[in-house]
PDB file of C-alpha atoms in Angstrom:
ATOM      1  CA  MET N1422      14.544  81.236 -46.941  1.00 45.00           C
ATOM      2  CA  SER N1423      14.632  82.405 -51.134  1.00 59.00           C
ATOM      3  CA  ASN N1424      10.912  81.608 -52.744  1.00 89.00           C
ATOM      4  CA  GLN N1425      13.254  81.749 -55.928  1.00 93.00           C
ATOM      5  CA  LYS N1426      15.524  78.812 -54.694  1.00 94.00           C
ATOM      6  CA  THR N1427      13.106  76.978 -52.632  1.00 95.00           C
ATOM      7  CA  GLU N1428      10.796  76.256 -55.934  1.00 96.00           C
ATOM      8  CA  GLU N1429      13.932  75.665 -58.196  1.00 96.00           C
ATOM      9  CA  LEU N1430      14.679  72.331 -54.975  1.00 97.00           C
ATOM     10  CA  LEU N1431      11.415  71.417 -55.745  1.00 97.00           C
ATOM     11  CA  THR N1432      11.178  71.026 -59.297  1.00 97.00           C
ATOM     12  CA  SER N1433      14.798  69.174 -58.954  1.00 98.00           C
ATOM     13  CA  LEU N1434      13.379  67.099 -56.514  1.00 98.00           C
ATOM     14  CA  LYS N1435       9.958  66.451 -58.040  1.00 97.00           C
ATOM     15  CA  SER N1436      11.365  66.086 -61.984  1.00 97.00           C
ATOM     16  CA  ILE N1437      13.944  63.166 -59.697  1.00 97.00           C
ATOM     17  CA  VAL N1438      11.261  61.754 -58.151  1.00 98.00           C
ATOM     18  CA  ASP N1439       8.539  61.551 -60.916  1.00 96.00           C
ATOM     19  CA  ALA N1440      11.068  59.493 -62.876  1.00 97.00           C
ATOM     20  CA  LYS N1441      12.303  57.359 -60.074  1.00 96.00           C
ATOM     21  CA  CYS N1442       8.020  56.353 -59.158  1.00 96.00           C
ATOM     22  CA  PRO N1443       7.192  54.837 -62.392  1.00 95.00           C
ATOM     23  CA  SER N1444       3.905  53.942 -61.733  1.00 95.00           C
ATOM     24  CA  ILE N1445       0.899  53.962 -58.918  1.00 94.00           C
ATOM     25  CA  GLY N1446       2.817  53.111 -56.143  1.00 94.00           C
ATOM     26  CA  ALA N1447       5.562  53.243 -53.148  1.00 95.00           C
ATOM     27  CA  PHE N1448       9.124  52.275 -54.769  1.00 97.00           C
ATOM     28  CA  ALA N1449      12.331  51.803 -52.565  1.00 94.00           C
ATOM     29  CA  SER N1450      15.108  53.490 -52.400  1.00 95.00           C
ATOM     30  CA  SER N1451      19.217  52.408 -52.516  1.00 93.00           C
ATOM     31  CA  VAL N1452      19.522  54.850 -49.953  1.00 96.00           C
ATOM     32  CA  PRO N1453      18.436  52.863 -46.383  1.00 95.00           C
ATOM     33  CA  ASP N1454      14.733  54.063 -45.396  1.00 96.00           C
ATOM     34  CA  LEU N1455      14.661  56.978 -47.974  1.00 97.00           C
ATOM     35  CA  ARG N1456      10.698  56.022 -49.808  1.00 97.00           C
ATOM     36  CA  TYR N1457       9.451  57.793 -53.283  1.00 98.00           C
ATOM     37  CA  ALA N1458       5.226  56.945 -53.665  1.00 97.00           C
ATOM     38  CA  ARG N1459       2.312  58.284 -56.773  1.00 96.00           C
ATOM     39  CA  ARG N1460      -0.626  58.060 -55.595  1.00 93.00           C
ATOM     40  CA  SER N1461      -3.980  58.639 -57.580  1.00 90.00           C
ATOM     41  CA  ASN N1462      -7.153  59.457 -55.793  1.00 82.00           C
ATOM     42  CA  GLU N1463      -9.646  58.791 -59.073  1.00 77.00           C
ATOM     43  CA  LYS N1464     -12.278  57.343 -56.778  1.00 75.00           C
ATOM     44  CA  ASN N1465     -11.727  60.162 -54.057  1.00 80.00           C
ATOM     45  CA  GLU N1466     -11.450  56.750 -51.427  1.00 87.00           C
ATOM     46  CA  VAL N1467      -9.725  57.496 -47.941  1.00 91.00           C
ATOM     47  CA  VAL N1468      -7.049  55.509 -47.378  1.00 92.00           C
ATOM     48  CA  HIS N1469      -6.207  53.367 -43.811  1.00 95.00           C
ATOM     49  CA  CYS N1470      -2.970  53.331 -42.857  1.00 95.00           C
ATOM     50  CA  PHE N1471      -0.177  52.437 -39.893  1.00 94.00           C
ATOM     51  CA  TYR N1472       2.605  56.277 -40.521  1.00 94.00           C
ATOM     52  CA  ASP N1473       6.254  54.796 -39.224  1.00 94.00           C
ATOM     53  CA  SER N1474       7.687  57.289 -37.507  1.00 96.00           C
ATOM     54  CA  CYS N1475       9.122  59.390 -40.818  1.00 97.00           C
ATOM     55  CA  LEU N1476       9.683  63.062 -42.082  1.00 98.00           C
ATOM     56  CA  ALA N1477       7.448  62.653 -45.802  1.00 97.00           C
ATOM     57  CA  LEU N1478       7.674  65.284 -47.849  1.00 98.00           C
ATOM     58  CA  VAL N1479       4.845  66.042 -50.826  1.00 97.00           C
ATOM     59  CA  LEU N1480       6.062  67.543 -54.338  1.00 97.00           C
ATOM     60  CA  GLN N1481       3.135  67.478 -56.396  1.00 95.00           C
ATOM     61  CA  GLY N1482      -0.004  67.658 -54.683  1.00 93.00           C
ATOM     62  CA  SER N1483      -1.973  67.593 -51.419  1.00 94.00           C
ATOM     63  CA  LYS N1484      -2.984  66.019 -49.004  1.00 93.00           C
ATOM     64  CA  GLU N1485      -5.646  65.156 -46.096  1.00 94.00           C
ATOM     65  CA  VAL N1486      -4.505  62.975 -43.171  1.00 95.00           C
ATOM     66  CA  THR N1487      -5.837  62.263 -39.691  1.00 96.00           C
ATOM     67  CA  VAL N1488      -3.186  61.398 -37.869  1.00 96.00           C
ATOM     68  CA  GLY N1489      -4.594  59.777 -34.255  1.00 95.00           C
ATOM     69  CA  SER N1490      -7.696  62.496 -33.903  1.00 95.00           C
ATOM     70  CA  VAL N1491      -5.989  65.274 -34.911  1.00 96.00           C
ATOM     71  CA  ASP N1492      -6.574  66.241 -38.783  1.00 96.00           C
ATOM     72  CA  LEU N1493      -4.060  68.165 -41.115  1.00 95.00           C
ATOM     73  CA  ALA N1494      -3.367  69.199 -44.879  1.00 94.00           C
ATOM     74  CA  TYR N1495      -0.028  69.938 -46.644  1.00 95.00           C
ATOM     75  CA  GLY N1496       0.869  70.117 -49.752  1.00 95.00           C
ATOM     76  CA  GLN N1497       3.800  70.936 -52.018  1.00 95.00           C
ATOM     77  CA  GLY N1498       7.147  71.696 -50.237  1.00 96.00           C
ATOM     78  CA  SER N1499       5.716  70.699 -47.002  1.00 97.00           C
ATOM     79  CA  MET N1500       6.375  67.792 -44.543  1.00 97.00           C
ATOM     80  CA  LEU N1501       5.011  65.606 -42.464  1.00 97.00           C
ATOM     81  CA  LEU N1502       6.633  64.999 -39.241  1.00 97.00           C
ATOM     82  CA  VAL N1503       5.872  61.467 -37.497  1.00 97.00           C
ATOM     83  CA  THR N1504       7.790  60.691 -34.552  1.00 95.00           C
ATOM     84  CA  VAL N1505       5.858  57.411 -32.826  1.00 95.00           C
ATOM     85  CA  ASP N1506       4.013  54.981 -35.667  1.00 96.00           C
ATOM     86  CA  MET N1507       0.104  56.281 -35.664  1.00 97.00           C
ATOM     87  CA  PRO N1508      -2.473  55.012 -37.017  1.00 97.00           C
ATOM     88  CA  SER N1509      -3.683  57.054 -40.018  1.00 97.00           C
ATOM     89  CA  SER N1510      -6.003  58.125 -42.466  1.00 95.00           C
ATOM     90  CA  TYR N1511      -5.301  60.052 -45.516  1.00 95.00           C
ATOM     91  CA  ARG N1512      -6.425  60.825 -48.621  1.00 94.00           C
ATOM     92  CA  ILE N1513      -5.436  62.768 -52.227  1.00 92.00           C
ATOM     93  CA  MET N1514      -6.047  65.721 -53.818  1.00 85.00           C
ATOM     94  CA  GLU N1515      -4.985  65.941 -57.031  1.00 71.00           C
ATOM     95  CA  ASP N1516      -4.218  68.476 -59.202  1.00 70.00           C
ATOM     96  CA  GLU N1517      -5.729  68.098 -62.888  1.00 70.00           C
ATOM     97  CA  LYS N1518      -3.470  69.982 -64.855  1.00 73.00           C
ATOM     98  CA  LYS N1519      -0.321  68.867 -62.717  1.00 76.00           C
ATOM     99  CA  GLY N1520      -0.644  65.012 -62.801  1.00 85.00           C
ATOM    100  CA  ASN N1521      -0.093  62.324 -59.658  1.00 92.00           C
ATOM    101  CA  PHE N1522       0.766  63.414 -56.309  1.00 95.00           C
ATOM    102  CA  LEU N1523       3.987  63.007 -55.730  1.00 96.00           C
ATOM    103  CA  ALA N1524       6.530  62.539 -51.977  1.00 97.00           C
ATOM    104  CA  LEU N1525       9.691  60.872 -50.678  1.00 98.00           C
ATOM    105  CA  SER N1526       9.606  59.820 -47.655  1.00 98.00           C
ATOM    106  CA  LEU N1527      12.424  59.358 -44.648  1.00 98.00           C
ATOM    107  CA  HIS N1528      12.369  56.587 -41.737  1.00 97.00           C
ATOM    108  CA  LEU N1529      13.732  58.413 -38.770  1.00 96.00           C
ATOM    109  CA  ASP N1530      16.322  57.375 -36.875  1.00 96.00           C
ATOM    110  CA  LEU N1531      14.790  57.732 -33.080  1.00 94.00           C
ATOM    111  CA  ASN N1532      17.832  57.351 -31.069  1.00 93.00           C
ATOM    112  CA  LEU N1533      20.426  58.899 -32.843  1.00 95.00           C
ATOM    113  CA  ILE N1534      17.962  62.234 -33.959  1.00 94.00           C
ATOM    114  CA  ALA N1535      18.094  61.855 -29.051  1.00 92.00           C
ATOM    115  CA  GLN N1536      22.308  61.952 -29.365  1.00 93.00           C
ATOM    116  CA  LEU N1537      21.650  65.403 -31.417  1.00 94.00           C
ATOM    117  CA  SER N1538      19.304  66.722 -29.657  1.00 91.00           C
ATOM    118  CA  SER N1539      20.984  66.207 -26.016  1.00 88.00           C
ATOM    119  CA  LYS N1540      23.930  68.164 -27.638  1.00 89.00           C
ATOM    120  CA  MET N1541      20.920  70.857 -28.766  1.00 86.00           C
ATOM    121  CA  PRO N1542      20.052  73.822 -26.244  1.00 80.00           C
ATOM    122  CA  VAL N1543      17.355  72.559 -23.386  1.00 73.00           C
ATOM    123  CA  ASP N1544      14.024  73.705 -24.754  1.00 68.00           C
ATOM    124  CA  ASN N1545      11.062  72.924 -23.274  1.00 66.00           C
ATOM    125  CA  SER N1546       9.208  76.365 -24.428  1.00 67.00           C
ATOM    126  CA  GLU N1547       6.082  73.363 -26.300  1.00 65.00           C
ATOM    127  CA  ASN N1548       4.665  71.732 -23.575  1.00 66.00           C
ATOM    128  CA  GLU N1549       3.591  67.596 -24.509  1.00 67.00           C
ATOM    129  CA  PRO N1550       4.259  68.225 -27.478  1.00 81.00           C
ATOM    130  CA  LEU N1551       1.613  66.293 -29.665  1.00 89.00           C
ATOM    131  CA  ALA N1552       3.944  63.249 -31.440  1.00 94.00           C
ATOM    132  CA  PHE N1553       3.360  64.814 -35.106  1.00 94.00           C
ATOM    133  CA  LYS N1554       4.072  67.453 -37.085  1.00 94.00           C
ATOM    134  CA  VAL N1555       2.986  69.795 -40.321  1.00 96.00           C
ATOM    135  CA  GLU N1556       5.719  72.494 -41.541  1.00 95.00           C
ATOM    136  CA  LYS N1557       7.486  73.748 -44.299  1.00 96.00           C
ATOM    137  CA  ALA N1558      10.439  72.747 -45.914  1.00 96.00           C
ATOM    138  CA  SER N1559      13.916  74.609 -46.156  1.00 96.00           C
ATOM    139  CA  ASP N1560      16.168  75.429 -47.951  1.00 96.00           C
ATOM    140  CA  GLU N1561      18.597  73.292 -45.712  1.00 97.00           C
ATOM    141  CA  ILE N1562      16.189  70.030 -46.184  1.00 97.00           C
ATOM    142  CA  LEU N1563      15.075  70.562 -49.002  1.00 97.00           C
ATOM    143  CA  GLU N1564      19.442  70.160 -50.118  1.00 98.00           C
ATOM    144  CA  CYS N1565      19.734  67.213 -48.090  1.00 98.00           C
ATOM    145  CA  PHE N1566      17.009  65.455 -48.991  1.00 98.00           C
ATOM    146  CA  LEU N1567      18.794  65.864 -53.107  1.00 97.00           C
ATOM    147  CA  ARG N1568      21.759  64.895 -52.136  1.00 97.00           C
ATOM    148  CA  LEU N1569      20.523  61.827 -50.627  1.00 97.00           C
ATOM    149  CA  LEU N1570      18.621  60.447 -53.966  1.00 97.00           C
ATOM    150  CA  ASP N1571      21.657  61.848 -55.693  1.00 96.00           C
ATOM    151  CA  CYS N1572      23.089  58.996 -53.975  1.00 96.00           C
ATOM    152  CA  ASP N1573      20.315  55.862 -54.888  1.00 95.00           C
ATOM    153  CA  ASP N1574      22.222  56.474 -58.295  1.00 86.00           C
ATOM    154  CA  ASP N1575      25.448  55.184 -57.155  1.00 92.00           C
ATOM    155  CA  PRO N1576      25.602  52.555 -54.750  1.00 91.00           C
ATOM    156  CA  VAL N1577      29.268  53.664 -52.791  1.00 94.00           C
ATOM    157  CA  LYS N1578      27.658  56.794 -52.643  1.00 93.00           C
ATOM    158  CA  SER N1579      25.043  55.766 -51.443  1.00 94.00           C
ATOM    159  CA  LYS N1580      26.405  53.081 -48.683  1.00 93.00           C
ATOM    160  CA  VAL N1581      28.990  55.930 -47.544  1.00 95.00           C
ATOM    161  CA  LEU N1582      27.513  59.754 -47.738  1.00 96.00           C
ATOM    162  CA  SER N1583      23.855  58.768 -46.709  1.00 96.00           C
ATOM    163  CA  ASP N1584      24.545  58.068 -43.015  1.00 96.00           C
ATOM    164  CA  PRO N1585      26.159  62.081 -42.993  1.00 97.00           C
ATOM    165  CA  ILE N1586      23.891  62.878 -45.090  1.00 98.00           C
ATOM    166  CA  LYS N1587      20.898  62.538 -42.590  1.00 98.00           C
ATOM    167  CA  GLN N1588      22.763  63.233 -39.061  1.00 97.00           C
ATOM    168  CA  GLU N1589      22.957  66.798 -41.101  1.00 97.00           C
ATOM    169  CA  LEU N1590      19.388  66.408 -42.713  1.00 98.00           C
ATOM    170  CA  TYR N1591      17.872  65.555 -38.452  1.00 97.00           C
ATOM    171  CA  PHE N1592      19.952  68.628 -37.429  1.00 96.00           C
ATOM    172  CA  HIS N1593      18.043  71.140 -39.943  1.00 96.00           C
ATOM    173  CA  LEU N1594      14.899  68.927 -38.322  1.00 95.00           C
ATOM    174  CA  LEU N1595      16.455  70.083 -35.721  1.00 94.00           C
ATOM    175  CA  ARG N1596      16.732  73.199 -36.171  1.00 92.00           C
ATOM    176  CA  GLY N1597      14.645  74.738 -37.244  1.00 90.00           C
ATOM    177  CA  PRO N1598      10.740  74.665 -37.352  1.00 86.00           C
ATOM    178  CA  PHE N1599      10.126  71.450 -36.377  1.00 91.00           C
ATOM    179  CA  GLY N1600      13.591  71.682 -33.439  1.00 90.00           C
ATOM    180  CA  THR N1601      11.379  72.295 -30.307  1.00 88.00           C
ATOM    181  CA  ARG N1602       8.991  69.418 -30.856  1.00 89.00           C
ATOM    182  CA  LEU N1603      12.135  67.609 -31.047  1.00 91.00           C
ATOM    183  CA  ARG N1604      14.071  69.191 -28.573  1.00 88.00           C
ATOM    184  CA  ASN N1605      10.832  68.440 -26.081  1.00 86.00           C
ATOM    185  CA  ILE N1606      10.279  65.369 -27.075  1.00 89.00           C
ATOM    186  CA  PHE N1607      12.824  64.154 -26.587  1.00 85.00           C
ATOM    187  CA  GLY N1608      14.338  66.358 -24.348  1.00 74.00           C
ATOM    188  CA  ARG N1609      15.915  65.118 -20.457  1.00 66.00           C
ATOM    189  CA  GLU N1610      12.439  66.011 -18.802  1.00 67.00           C
ATOM    190  CA  SER N1611      10.213  64.833 -20.962  1.00 76.00           C
ATOM    191  CA  TYR N1612       7.793  62.681 -21.189  1.00 86.00           C
ATOM    192  CA  GLY N1613       7.137  62.050 -24.834  1.00 88.00           C
ATOM    193  CA  LYS N1614      10.425  59.374 -24.101  1.00 88.00           C
ATOM    194  CA  SER N1615       8.172  57.467 -21.836  1.00 92.00           C
ATOM    195  CA  MET N1616       5.215  57.836 -24.948  1.00 94.00           C
ATOM    196  CA  ILE N1617       7.323  56.282 -27.066  1.00 94.00           C
ATOM    197  CA  LYS N1618       8.832  53.491 -24.971  1.00 94.00           C
ATOM    198  CA  MET N1619       5.300  52.530 -24.496  1.00 96.00           C
ATOM    199  CA  VAL N1620       4.366  52.775 -28.039  1.00 97.00           C
ATOM    200  CA  GLU N1621       6.377  49.811 -28.548  1.00 96.00           C
ATOM    201  CA  PHE N1622       5.804  48.138 -25.615  1.00 97.00           C
ATOM    202  CA  LEU N1623       1.957  48.232 -27.193  1.00 97.00           C
ATOM    203  CA  LYS N1624       3.129  47.123 -30.458  1.00 97.00           C
ATOM    204  CA  GLN N1625       4.982  44.263 -28.776  1.00 97.00           C
ATOM    205  CA  HIS N1626       2.151  43.000 -27.067  1.00 97.00           C
ATOM    206  CA  PHE N1627      -1.089  44.111 -29.082  1.00 97.00           C
ATOM    207  CA  LYS N1628      -3.198  40.741 -28.888  1.00 97.00           C
ATOM    208  CA  GLU N1629      -2.329  41.153 -24.971  1.00 97.00           C
ATOM    209  CA  ASN N1630      -6.246  42.108 -22.526  1.00 96.00           C
ATOM    210  CA  PHE N1631      -4.473  45.437 -20.447  1.00 95.00           C
ATOM    211  CA  SER N1632      -6.135  47.642 -17.670  1.00 96.00           C
ATOM    212  CA  ILE N1633      -5.030  51.160 -17.979  1.00 97.00           C
ATOM    213  CA  ASP N1634      -3.989  50.453 -14.252  1.00 97.00           C
ATOM    214  CA  GLU N1635      -1.723  47.949 -15.577  1.00 97.00           C
ATOM    215  CA  LEU N1636       0.225  49.685 -18.160  1.00 97.00           C
ATOM    216  CA  ALA N1637       1.411  52.830 -16.021  1.00 97.00           C
ATOM    217  CA  ALA N1638       2.205  50.365 -14.001  1.00 97.00           C
ATOM    218  CA  LYS N1639       4.935  49.689 -16.803  1.00 96.00           C
ATOM    219  CA  ALA N1640       5.684  53.118 -17.423  1.00 95.00           C
ATOM    220  CA  ASN N1641       5.805  53.970 -13.746  1.00 95.00           C
ATOM    221  CA  MET N1642       3.281  56.206 -13.407  1.00 96.00           C
ATOM    222  CA  ALA N1643      -0.224  56.783 -11.972  1.00 97.00           C
ATOM    223  CA  SER N1644      -2.881  55.343 -14.324  1.00 97.00           C
ATOM    224  CA  PRO N1645      -3.765  59.116 -14.105  1.00 97.00           C
ATOM    225  CA  THR N1646      -0.936  60.582 -15.715  1.00 96.00           C
ATOM    226  CA  PHE N1647      -0.280  57.925 -17.307  1.00 96.00           C
ATOM    227  CA  PHE N1648      -3.363  58.665 -19.629  1.00 97.00           C
ATOM    228  CA  LYS N1649      -2.946  61.711 -19.371  1.00 95.00           C
ATOM    229  CA  HIS N1650       0.492  61.506 -20.500  1.00 95.00           C
ATOM    230  CA  PHE N1651      -0.015  59.318 -23.277  1.00 96.00           C
ATOM    231  CA  LYS N1652      -3.126  60.717 -24.465  1.00 96.00           C
ATOM    232  CA  LYS N1653      -1.431  64.155 -25.462  1.00 94.00           C
ATOM    233  CA  PHE N1654       0.997  62.522 -27.320  1.00 95.00           C
ATOM    234  CA  THR N1655      -0.773  60.941 -29.545  1.00 96.00           C
ATOM    235  CA  SER N1656      -4.090  62.795 -29.427  1.00 97.00           C
ATOM    236  CA  ILE N1657      -5.687  59.379 -29.010  1.00 97.00           C
ATOM    237  CA  SER N1658      -6.511  56.653 -25.563  1.00 97.00           C
ATOM    238  CA  PRO N1659      -3.238  54.312 -25.014  1.00 97.00           C
ATOM    239  CA  LEU N1660      -7.263  51.422 -24.986  1.00 97.00           C
ATOM    240  CA  GLN N1661      -8.310  53.038 -28.470  1.00 97.00           C
ATOM    241  CA  TYR N1662      -4.026  52.325 -29.810  1.00 98.00           C
ATOM    242  CA  GLN N1663      -4.087  49.415 -29.009  1.00 98.00           C
ATOM    243  CA  LYS N1664      -7.295  48.853 -30.937  1.00 98.00           C
ATOM    244  CA  TYR N1665      -6.381  50.922 -34.214  1.00 97.00           C
ATOM    245  CA  LEU N1666      -3.315  48.060 -34.526  1.00 98.00           C
ATOM    246  CA  ARG N1667      -5.539  44.734 -33.626  1.00 98.00           C
ATOM    247  CA  LEU N1668      -8.052  46.016 -36.494  1.00 98.00           C
ATOM    248  CA  HIS N1669      -5.011  46.717 -38.919  1.00 97.00           C
ATOM    249  CA  GLU N1670      -3.525  42.949 -37.936  1.00 98.00           C
ATOM    250  CA  ALA N1671      -6.806  41.521 -38.341  1.00 98.00           C
ATOM    251  CA  ARG N1672      -7.145  43.431 -42.331  1.00 97.00           C
ATOM    252  CA  ARG N1673      -3.974  42.238 -42.666  1.00 97.00           C
ATOM    253  CA  LEU N1674      -4.657  38.799 -42.085  1.00 98.00           C
ATOM    254  CA  MET N1675      -7.106  38.975 -43.842  1.00 97.00           C
ATOM    255  CA  LEU N1676      -6.054  40.267 -46.639  1.00 96.00           C
ATOM    256  CA  VAL N1677      -2.436  38.478 -46.889  1.00 96.00           C
ATOM    257  CA  GLU N1678      -2.675  35.715 -45.568  1.00 96.00           C
ATOM    258  CA  ASN N1679      -6.714  34.850 -46.637  1.00 95.00           C
ATOM    259  CA  PHE N1680      -7.546  34.537 -42.894  1.00 97.00           C
ATOM    260  CA  ASN N1681     -11.388  34.882 -42.716  1.00 96.00           C
ATOM    261  CA  ALA N1682     -12.650  36.768 -40.181  1.00 97.00           C
ATOM    262  CA  SER N1683     -13.557  34.826 -37.260  1.00 96.00           C
ATOM    263  CA  ASN N1684     -10.472  33.658 -37.666  1.00 97.00           C
ATOM    264  CA  ALA N1685      -8.613  37.211 -37.414  1.00 98.00           C
ATOM    265  CA  ALA N1686     -11.068  38.662 -34.696  1.00 98.00           C
ATOM    266  CA  PHE N1687      -8.903  36.331 -33.092  1.00 97.00           C
ATOM    267  CA  GLU N1688      -5.652  35.836 -33.697  1.00 97.00           C
ATOM    268  CA  VAL N1689      -5.061  39.424 -32.651  1.00 98.00           C
ATOM    269  CA  GLY N1690      -6.928  38.774 -29.443  1.00 97.00           C
ATOM    270  CA  TYR N1691     -10.887  39.860 -29.334  1.00 97.00           C
ATOM    271  CA  GLU N1692     -12.777  37.711 -27.726  1.00 94.00           C
ATOM    272  CA  SER N1693     -16.238  38.843 -29.332  1.00 95.00           C
ATOM    273  CA  GLN N1694     -16.727  38.390 -32.931  1.00 95.00           C
ATOM    274  CA  GLN N1695     -19.287  41.259 -32.779  1.00 96.00           C
ATOM    275  CA  GLN N1696     -16.996  43.194 -30.879  1.00 97.00           C
ATOM    276  CA  PHE N1697     -14.946  42.946 -34.150  1.00 98.00           C
ATOM    277  CA  ASN N1698     -17.109  43.323 -36.413  1.00 97.00           C
ATOM    278  CA  ARG N1699     -18.891  46.107 -34.940  1.00 97.00           C
ATOM    279  CA  GLU N1700     -15.444  48.296 -34.879  1.00 97.00           C
ATOM    280  CA  TYR N1701     -13.958  46.671 -38.122  1.00 97.00           C
ATOM    281  CA  LYS N1702     -16.590  48.637 -39.935  1.00 97.00           C
ATOM    282  CA  ARG N1703     -16.139  51.757 -37.663  1.00 96.00           C
ATOM    283  CA  LEU N1704     -12.691  51.958 -38.267  1.00 96.00           C
ATOM    284  CA  PHE N1705     -12.779  51.056 -41.909  1.00 95.00           C
ATOM    285  CA  GLY N1706     -16.469  51.458 -42.710  1.00 94.00           C
ATOM    286  CA  LEU N1707     -18.085  48.004 -44.175  1.00 95.00           C
ATOM    287  CA  PRO N1708     -17.954  44.281 -42.097  1.00 96.00           C
ATOM    288  CA  PRO N1709     -14.577  42.785 -42.695  1.00 97.00           C
ATOM    289  CA  LYS N1710     -15.700  40.126 -45.423  1.00 95.00           C
ATOM    290  CA  GLU N1711     -17.155  42.990 -47.863  1.00 96.00           C
ATOM    291  CA  HIS N1712     -14.218  45.349 -47.309  1.00 96.00           C
ATOM    292  CA  ILE N1713     -11.477  42.366 -48.119  1.00 96.00           C
ATOM    293  CA  LYS N1714     -13.321  41.686 -50.446  1.00 94.00           C
ATOM    294  CA  GLU N1715     -13.519  45.753 -52.020  1.00 91.00           C
ATOM    295  CA  LEU N1716     -10.048  46.036 -50.659  1.00 90.00           C
ATOM    296  CA  LYS N1717      -8.708  42.986 -53.431  1.00 89.00           C
ATOM    297  CA  GLU N1718     -11.247  43.345 -56.450  1.00 81.00           C
TER     298      GLU N1718
END
């Protein structure tokens, strides 16, 4: 990878994304699943969120991220790959001399990645891979992103060319530093695909109460086997994952739909208000009422 070429590609991408983000926030593009973001962190705060399955590229600044229970850091020219929706938190690290944090992200088509992976050599060298990883962006991937951004300025290009460019980008992901991880996750003998299905099940049924035995039965696995593979894939246990789903949805209900804490707790499946308050404060740092008040200010 040529350092000069890489710098030129990153500079071009940064210039375009800078222009497409006129203020602090996230911005959609006309290219399906492509998003831009400008972030600031004057308060040096930690932001809690759920990452969807995506590829995120930092163009300016850096980010300290906790995905599941794993701490990561990445900056300009590095990418975070997330293959399944993950509870996360992050802190933006701005470069005061250069300005706000800038990034772009692409929501991943996991079915297409699985199809492409099936046509490539099997690679079982990375045993029990995590669902996420940070790596440097290759020039090939940067070029694909640059062509996707070019499509954003032309609706016809976006409609006709964006899908083939994404397919090429996925090809380079599978051939590059993420390739071993992805081919292991989507390989024929992998537990990764089973864990992705179980995450989708929990997302759809997070309000219901399950035991590990019941979840394991749905995955057609013995309980210890299911628990081990789920935690190795996501870095957290199945019931921890469900708890994060409940707490994030409760926050959304209070913030967006004006639920009070009691109604939000019961709506997402909690039977004990005290347990909800305790777990909410442990995750977000404040009791529900105080936290929502702070977010609305």
